[in-house]
PDB file of C-alpha atoms in Angstrom:
ATOM      1  CA  MET A   1      10.711   8.660  65.228  1.00  0.00           C
ATOM      2  CA  PRO A   2      14.516   8.961  65.453  1.00  0.00           C
ATOM      3  CA  PRO A   3      15.156   5.209  65.828  1.00  0.00           C
ATOM      4  CA  THR A   4      13.177   4.476  62.674  1.00  0.00           C
ATOM      5  CA  PHE A   5      14.926   7.227  60.736  1.00  0.00           C
ATOM      6  CA  TYR A   6      18.356   6.053  61.894  1.00  0.00           C
ATOM      7  CA  THR A   7      17.596   2.348  61.350  1.00  0.00           C
ATOM      8  CA  ALA A   8      16.443   3.105  57.828  1.00  0.00           C
ATOM      9  CA  GLY A   9      19.726   4.886  57.248  1.00  0.00           C
ATOM     10  CA  GLY A  10      18.174   8.293  56.750  1.00  0.00           C
ATOM     11  CA  ASP A  11      16.808   9.732  53.555  1.00  0.00           C
ATOM     12  CA  ASP A  12      19.322   7.954  51.331  1.00  0.00           C
ATOM     13  CA  GLY A  13      20.129   4.843  53.431  1.00  0.00           C
ATOM     14  CA  THR A  14      23.766   5.883  54.098  1.00  0.00           C
ATOM     15  CA  LYS A  15      23.350   6.505  57.866  1.00  0.00           C
ATOM     16  CA  ASN A  16      25.027   9.864  57.370  1.00  0.00           C
ATOM     17  CA  PRO A  17      25.194  11.628  60.785  1.00  0.00           C
ATOM     18  CA  ASP A  18      24.703  15.031  59.138  1.00  0.00           C
ATOM     19  CA  TYR A  19      21.372  13.868  57.727  1.00  0.00           C
ATOM     20  CA  PHE A  20      20.400  12.504  61.135  1.00  0.00           C
ATOM     21  CA  LEU A  21      21.217  15.807  62.869  1.00  0.00           C
ATOM     22  CA  LYS A  22      19.236  17.713  60.236  1.00  0.00           C
ATOM     23  CA  TYR A  23      16.352  15.313  60.821  1.00  0.00           C
ATOM     24  CA  LEU A  24      16.494  15.984  64.575  1.00  0.00           C
ATOM     25  CA  ASP A  25      16.563  19.742  63.986  1.00  0.00           C
ATOM     26  CA  ARG A  26      13.637  19.503  61.603  1.00  0.00           C
ATOM     27  CA  THR A  27      11.637  17.372  64.021  1.00  0.00           C
ATOM     28  CA  TYR A  28      12.403  18.796  67.456  1.00  0.00           C
ATOM     29  CA  CYS A  29      13.766  22.321  67.159  1.00  0.00           C
ATOM     30  CA  GLU A  30      11.458  25.229  67.744  1.00  0.00           C
ATOM     31  CA  ALA A  31      10.316  27.226  64.786  1.00  0.00           C
ATOM     32  CA  LYS A  32      12.559  30.077  63.770  1.00  0.00           C
ATOM     33  CA  PRO A  33      12.048  33.232  65.833  1.00  0.00           C
ATOM     34  CA  GLU A  34      10.838  35.078  62.724  1.00  0.00           C
ATOM     35  CA  ALA A  35       8.152  32.474  62.121  1.00  0.00           C
ATOM     36  CA  GLN A  36       7.022  32.650  65.749  1.00  0.00           C
ATOM     37  CA  ALA A  37       6.883  36.452  65.582  1.00  0.00           C
ATOM     38  CA  ILE A  38       4.794  36.318  62.396  1.00  0.00           C
ATOM     39  CA  ILE A  39       2.317  34.013  64.115  1.00  0.00           C
ATOM     40  CA  GLN A  40       2.222  36.334  67.127  1.00  0.00           C
ATOM     41  CA  LEU A  41       1.769  39.340  64.834  1.00  0.00           C
ATOM     42  CA  LYS A  42      -1.283  37.709  63.256  1.00  0.00           C
ATOM     43  CA  THR A  43      -2.940  37.276  66.664  1.00  0.00           C
ATOM     44  CA  LEU A  44      -1.759  40.451  68.420  1.00  0.00           C
ATOM     45  CA  ARG A  45      -4.671  42.734  69.419  1.00  0.00           C
ATOM     46  CA  GLN A  46      -4.978  46.085  71.160  1.00  0.00           C
ATOM     47  CA  ARG A  47      -7.212  45.719  74.208  1.00  0.00           C
ATOM     48  CA  ASP A  48     -10.350  47.866  74.401  1.00  0.00           C
ATOM     49  CA  ASN A  49      -8.985  50.031  77.219  1.00  0.00           C
ATOM     50  CA  GLU A  50      -5.348  50.047  76.027  1.00  0.00           C
ATOM     51  CA  ARG A  51      -3.844  53.313  74.814  1.00  0.00           C
ATOM     52  CA  LEU A  52      -2.305  53.262  71.339  1.00  0.00           C
ATOM     53  CA  ALA A  53       0.905  54.685  72.824  1.00  0.00           C
ATOM     54  CA  THR A  54       1.116  51.575  75.016  1.00  0.00           C
ATOM     55  CA  PHE A  55       0.149  49.089  72.313  1.00  0.00           C
ATOM     56  CA  LEU A  56       2.271  50.466  69.457  1.00  0.00           C
ATOM     57  CA  PRO A  57       5.710  49.624  70.951  1.00  0.00           C
ATOM     58  CA  ARG A  58       4.533  46.045  71.528  1.00  0.00           C
ATOM     59  CA  PHE A  59       3.303  45.835  67.935  1.00  0.00           C
ATOM     60  CA  GLU A  60       6.491  47.327  66.490  1.00  0.00           C
ATOM     61  CA  ARG A  61       8.739  45.037  68.549  1.00  0.00           C
ATOM     62  CA  THR A  62       6.828  42.022  67.238  1.00  0.00           C
ATOM     63  CA  LEU A  63       6.967  43.478  63.719  1.00  0.00           C
ATOM     64  CA  ALA A  64      10.752  43.857  64.024  1.00  0.00           C
ATOM     65  CA  ASP A  65      11.118  40.289  65.346  1.00  0.00           C
ATOM     66  CA  ALA A  66       9.155  39.090  62.314  1.00  0.00           C
ATOM     67  CA  GLY A  67      11.484  40.955  59.965  1.00  0.00           C
ATOM     68  CA  GLY A  68       8.590  43.244  59.087  1.00  0.00           C
ATOM     69  CA  TYR A  69      10.483  46.515  58.856  1.00  0.00           C
ATOM     70  CA  ALA A  70      11.580  45.428  55.379  1.00  0.00           C
ATOM     71  CA  TRP A  71       7.968  44.773  54.333  1.00  0.00           C
ATOM     72  CA  PRO A  72       6.107  47.264  52.132  1.00  0.00           C
ATOM     73  CA  ASP A  73       4.258  50.011  54.019  1.00  0.00           C
ATOM     74  CA  ALA A  74       0.886  48.678  52.840  1.00  0.00           C
ATOM     75  CA  VAL A  75       1.580  45.327  54.530  1.00  0.00           C
ATOM     76  CA  LYS A  76       2.685  46.945  57.796  1.00  0.00           C
ATOM     77  CA  ILE A  77      -0.394  49.176  57.808  1.00  0.00           C
ATOM     78  CA  THR A  78      -2.684  46.231  57.088  1.00  0.00           C
ATOM     79  CA  MET A  79      -1.159  44.208  59.926  1.00  0.00           C
ATOM     80  CA  LEU A  80      -1.551  47.135  62.335  1.00  0.00           C
ATOM     81  CA  GLU A  81      -5.134  47.840  61.242  1.00  0.00           C
ATOM     82  CA  GLY A  82      -6.016  44.248  62.022  1.00  0.00           C
ATOM     83  CA  ALA A  83      -4.568  44.630  65.510  1.00  0.00           C
ATOM     84  CA  LEU A  84      -6.273  47.881  66.530  1.00  0.00           C
ATOM     85  CA  ASN A  85      -9.282  47.868  68.826  1.00  0.00           C
ATOM     86  CA  ARG A  86     -12.741  48.178  67.326  1.00  0.00           C
ATOM     87  CA  GLU A  87     -13.483  51.650  68.695  1.00  0.00           C
ATOM     88  CA  LEU A  88     -10.423  53.182  67.056  1.00  0.00           C
ATOM     89  CA  MET A  89     -11.011  51.303  63.799  1.00  0.00           C
ATOM     90  CA  ASP A  90     -14.617  52.549  63.714  1.00  0.00           C
ATOM     91  CA  LEU A  91     -13.337  56.133  63.945  1.00  0.00           C
ATOM     92  CA  LEU A  92     -10.824  55.565  61.149  1.00  0.00           C
ATOM     93  CA  ILE A  93     -13.424  54.425  58.611  1.00  0.00           C
ATOM     94  CA  THR A  94     -14.119  57.961  57.392  1.00  0.00           C
ATOM     95  CA  VAL A  95     -10.566  59.279  57.699  1.00  0.00           C
ATOM     96  CA  ASP A  96      -8.345  59.676  54.643  1.00  0.00           C
ATOM     97  CA  LEU A  97      -5.070  58.138  55.827  1.00  0.00           C
ATOM     98  CA  PRO A  98      -1.625  58.366  54.210  1.00  0.00           C
ATOM     99  CA  GLU A  99      -0.067  55.340  52.525  1.00  0.00           C
ATOM    100  CA  ASP A 100       3.337  55.878  54.158  1.00  0.00           C
ATOM    101  CA  TYR A 101       3.661  53.840  57.389  1.00  0.00           C
ATOM    102  CA  GLY A 102       5.362  56.601  59.394  1.00  0.00           C
ATOM    103  CA  HIS A 103       2.829  59.240  58.366  1.00  0.00           C
ATOM    104  CA  TRP A 104       0.000  56.749  58.923  1.00  0.00           C
ATOM    105  CA  ILE A 105       1.197  56.169  62.497  1.00  0.00           C
ATOM    106  CA  SER A 106       1.382  59.929  63.130  1.00  0.00           C
ATOM    107  CA  ARG A 107      -2.131  60.548  61.829  1.00  0.00           C
ATOM    108  CA  VAL A 108      -3.719  57.608  63.648  1.00  0.00           C
ATOM    109  CA  GLY A 109      -1.757  58.457  66.795  1.00  0.00           C
ATOM    110  CA  GLY A 110      -3.260  61.959  66.810  1.00  0.00           C
ATOM    111  CA  ILE A 111      -6.771  60.563  66.415  1.00  0.00           C
ATOM    112  CA  ALA A 112      -6.170  57.970  69.139  1.00  0.00           C
ATOM    113  CA  THR A 113      -4.871  60.643  71.521  1.00  0.00           C
ATOM    114  CA  LYS A 114      -8.036  62.717  71.035  1.00  0.00           C
ATOM    115  CA  LEU A 115     -10.182  59.636  71.596  1.00  0.00           C
ATOM    116  CA  GLU A 116      -8.273  58.760  74.772  1.00  0.00           C
ATOM    117  CA  GLN A 117      -8.535  62.354  76.074  1.00  0.00           C
ATOM    118  CA  ARG A 118     -12.272  62.257  75.447  1.00  0.00           C
ATOM    119  CA  ALA A 119     -12.511  58.985  77.350  1.00  0.00           C
ATOM    120  CA  ARG A 120     -10.718  60.480  80.354  1.00  0.00           C
ATOM    121  CA  ALA A 121     -12.832  63.657  80.268  1.00  0.00           C
ATOM    122  CA  ASN A 122     -16.183  61.895  80.016  1.00  0.00           C
ATOM    123  CA  PRO A 123     -15.879  58.157  80.683  1.00  0.00           C
ATOM    124  CA  ARG A 124     -19.646  57.591  80.619  1.00  0.00           C
ATOM    125  CA  VAL A 125     -19.992  58.792  77.012  1.00  0.00           C
ATOM    126  CA  ALA A 126     -16.591  57.807  75.636  1.00  0.00           C
ATOM    127  CA  ARG A 127     -16.867  54.037  75.800  1.00  0.00           C
ATOM    128  CA  ARG A 128     -19.561  52.545  73.662  1.00  0.00           C
ATOM    129  CA  ARG A 129     -21.193  49.599  75.277  1.00  0.00           C
ATOM    130  CA  SER A 130     -23.531  47.036  73.884  1.00  0.00           C
ATOM    131  CA  PRO A 131     -27.100  48.274  74.042  1.00  0.00           C
ATOM    132  CA  ALA A 132     -29.063  47.495  77.172  1.00  0.00           C
ATOM    133  CA  PRO A 133     -31.354  44.506  76.861  1.00  0.00           C
ATOM    134  CA  PRO A 134     -34.932  45.422  75.993  1.00  0.00           C
ATOM    135  CA  VAL A 135     -37.185  46.058  78.964  1.00  0.00           C
ATOM    136  CA  ALA A 136     -40.434  44.136  78.994  1.00  0.00           C
ATOM    137  CA  PRO A 137     -43.521  46.365  79.076  1.00  0.00           C
ATOM    138  CA  ARG A 138     -45.244  46.610  82.453  1.00  0.00           C
ATOM    139  CA  ASP A 139     -48.834  47.355  83.448  1.00  0.00           C
ATOM    140  CA  TYR A 140     -49.994  50.016  85.954  1.00  0.00           C
ATOM    141  CA  ASP A 141     -49.155  47.697  88.908  1.00  0.00           C
ATOM    142  CA  GLY A 142     -45.585  47.166  87.651  1.00  0.00           C
ATOM    143  CA  ASP A 143     -46.233  43.594  86.512  1.00  0.00           C
ATOM    144  CA  VAL A 144     -44.689  42.350  83.277  1.00  0.00           C
ATOM    145  CA  GLN A 145     -47.329  42.148  80.582  1.00  0.00           C
ATOM    146  CA  MET A 146     -47.569  38.656  79.183  1.00  0.00           C
ATOM    147  CA  SER A 147     -48.581  38.841  75.557  1.00  0.00           C
ATOM    148  CA  GLY A 148     -50.220  35.772  74.138  1.00  0.00           C
ATOM    149  CA  ALA A 149     -50.860  34.250  77.564  1.00  0.00           C
ATOM    150  CA  VAL A 150     -53.945  32.085  77.962  1.00  0.00           C
ATOM    151  CA  ARG A 151     -56.678  33.806  80.003  1.00  0.00           C
TER     152      ARG A 151
END
């Protein structure tokens, strides 16, 4: 409430315009771009059908906007792992990956490329889907058997 803040004279009662402008900035200015990028980085996800080569530039741009290139490699890797799609992450469970971010990207990129080539070569097998719903047993006429039904 700017009128209340100004009427009260600000934090110290002196009606200092610098304090008032700082109050307005604090109250109405958007968050710093770095803070917004960090929030976006936390929610960024690779889509199921998105190639890593397409997703990675988007991730790295957001990482750069967040000031993340100065972060330790372990933090960058952890943020990227959290953003990868489930299929790729499932494949990486058994893989011994380097701790260096650049080498990690190279290794995971090679695995992702093989996965994507497999998907293009045999799309029916490559994409895991949720299992089909169970089929109810049928009798010789093709009717669904009703277990526990009153006769």
